[in-house]
Coordinates of C-alpha atoms in Angstrom, one line a residue:
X702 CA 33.7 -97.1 -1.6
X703 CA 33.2 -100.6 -1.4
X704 CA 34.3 -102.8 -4.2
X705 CA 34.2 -106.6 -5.0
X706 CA 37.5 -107.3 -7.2
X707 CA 37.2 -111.4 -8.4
X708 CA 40.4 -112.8 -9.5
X709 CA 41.7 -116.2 -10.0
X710 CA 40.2 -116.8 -13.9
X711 CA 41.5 -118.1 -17.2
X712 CA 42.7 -120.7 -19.5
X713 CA 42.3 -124.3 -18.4
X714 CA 42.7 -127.7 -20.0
X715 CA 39.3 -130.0 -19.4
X716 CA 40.2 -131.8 -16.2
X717 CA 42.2 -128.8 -14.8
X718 CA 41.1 -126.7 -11.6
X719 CA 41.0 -123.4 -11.3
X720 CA 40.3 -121.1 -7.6
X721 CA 38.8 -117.9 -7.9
X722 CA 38.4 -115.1 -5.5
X723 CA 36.6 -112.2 -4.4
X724 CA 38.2 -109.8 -2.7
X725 CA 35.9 -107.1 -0.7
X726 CA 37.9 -103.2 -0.3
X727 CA 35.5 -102.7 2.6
X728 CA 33.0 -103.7 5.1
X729 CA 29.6 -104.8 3.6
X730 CA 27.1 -104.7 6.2
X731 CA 24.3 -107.3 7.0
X732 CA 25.2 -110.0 5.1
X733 CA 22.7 -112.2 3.9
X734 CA 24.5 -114.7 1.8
X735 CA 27.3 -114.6 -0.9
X736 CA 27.2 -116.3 -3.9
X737 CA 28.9 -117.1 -7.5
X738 CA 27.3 -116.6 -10.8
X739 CA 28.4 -117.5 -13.9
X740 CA 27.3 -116.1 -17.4
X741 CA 28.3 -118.1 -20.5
X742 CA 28.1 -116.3 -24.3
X743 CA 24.3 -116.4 -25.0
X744 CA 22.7 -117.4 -21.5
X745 CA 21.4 -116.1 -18.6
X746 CA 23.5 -115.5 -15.4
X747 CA 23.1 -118.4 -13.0
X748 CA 23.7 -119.4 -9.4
X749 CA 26.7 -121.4 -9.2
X750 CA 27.5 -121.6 -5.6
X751 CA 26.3 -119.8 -2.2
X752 CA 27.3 -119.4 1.2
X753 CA 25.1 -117.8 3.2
X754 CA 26.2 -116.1 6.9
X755 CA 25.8 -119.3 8.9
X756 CA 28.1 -121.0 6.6
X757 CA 25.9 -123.2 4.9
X758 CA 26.6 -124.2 1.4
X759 CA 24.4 -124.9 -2.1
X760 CA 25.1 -125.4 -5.5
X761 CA 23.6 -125.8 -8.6
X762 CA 23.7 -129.3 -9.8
X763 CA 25.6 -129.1 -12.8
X764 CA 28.6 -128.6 -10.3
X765 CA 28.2 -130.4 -7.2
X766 CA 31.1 -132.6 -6.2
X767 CA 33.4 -130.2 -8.4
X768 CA 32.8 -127.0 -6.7
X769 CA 33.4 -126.1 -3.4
X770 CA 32.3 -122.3 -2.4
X771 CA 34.3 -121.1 1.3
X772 CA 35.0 -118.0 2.9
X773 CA 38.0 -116.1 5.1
X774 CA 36.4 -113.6 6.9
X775 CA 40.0 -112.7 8.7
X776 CA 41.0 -111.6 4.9
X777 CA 37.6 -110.4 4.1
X778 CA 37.8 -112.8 0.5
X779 CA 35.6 -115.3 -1.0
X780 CA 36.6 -118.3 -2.9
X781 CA 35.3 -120.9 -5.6
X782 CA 37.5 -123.8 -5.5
X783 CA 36.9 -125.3 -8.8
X784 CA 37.9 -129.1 -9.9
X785 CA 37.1 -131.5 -12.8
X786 CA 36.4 -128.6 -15.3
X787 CA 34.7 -128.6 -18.0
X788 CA 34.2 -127.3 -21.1
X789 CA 30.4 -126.5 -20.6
X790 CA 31.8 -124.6 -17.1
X791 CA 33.4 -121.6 -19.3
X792 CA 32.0 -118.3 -18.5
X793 CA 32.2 -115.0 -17.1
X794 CA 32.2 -116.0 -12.9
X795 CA 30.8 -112.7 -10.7
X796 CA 31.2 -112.5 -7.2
X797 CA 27.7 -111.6 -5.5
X798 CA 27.2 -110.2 -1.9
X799 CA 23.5 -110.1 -0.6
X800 CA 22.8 -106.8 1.5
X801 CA 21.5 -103.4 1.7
X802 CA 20.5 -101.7 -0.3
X803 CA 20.8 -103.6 -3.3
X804 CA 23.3 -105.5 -3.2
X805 CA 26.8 -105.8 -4.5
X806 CA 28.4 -107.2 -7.5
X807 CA 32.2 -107.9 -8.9
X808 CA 33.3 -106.7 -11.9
X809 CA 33.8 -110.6 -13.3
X810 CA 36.7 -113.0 -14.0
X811 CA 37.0 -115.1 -17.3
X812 CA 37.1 -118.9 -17.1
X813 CA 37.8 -120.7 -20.2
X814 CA 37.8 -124.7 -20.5
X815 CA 39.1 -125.9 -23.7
X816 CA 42.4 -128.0 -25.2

């Protein structure tokens, strides 16, 4: 069966970076976009990043010029390159992929920003 395994999380001083990644165990077909949400304690789930299957890029504000969302298809993984961290970025991160039939979902990765 196809999974989505994200990786990469944890414990980082304000300031620090961090990379995640999302790992795919098999071949998702038609490919829309993938993305990164993020889910704090008490919020809703939100966009962080997205890469759709032209390569192009958006993120939300809150994390542009920090952020930078890329892809290896060779090693069929994802990856959120995350700089200048901040407390206000800790949350749950899930790696997304947009396709039939409804889509597919990681199981999350924890990234905590605090000294």
């Amino acid at each position: 069966q196809v999974q989505l395994v994200e990786s990469g999380g944890g414990l980082v001083q304000p300031g620090g970076s961090l990379r995640l990644s999302c790992a795919a165990s098999g071949t998702i077909f038609s490919i829309k976009a993938m993305g990164w949400y993020r889910q704090a304690p008490g919020k809703q789930r939100e966009l962080v990043a997205a890469i759709t299957s032209g390569g192009s890029t958006d993120y939300v504000d809150s994390v542009k010029g920090r952020f930078t969302i890329s892809r290896d298809n060779a090693k069929n993984t994802l990856y959120l390159q995350m700089n200048s961290l901040k407390p206000e970025d800790t949350a749950v991160y899930y790696c997304n992929a947009d396709a039939p039939p409804t889509g597919y979902w990681g199981q999350g990765t924890q990234v905590t920003v605090s000294s």
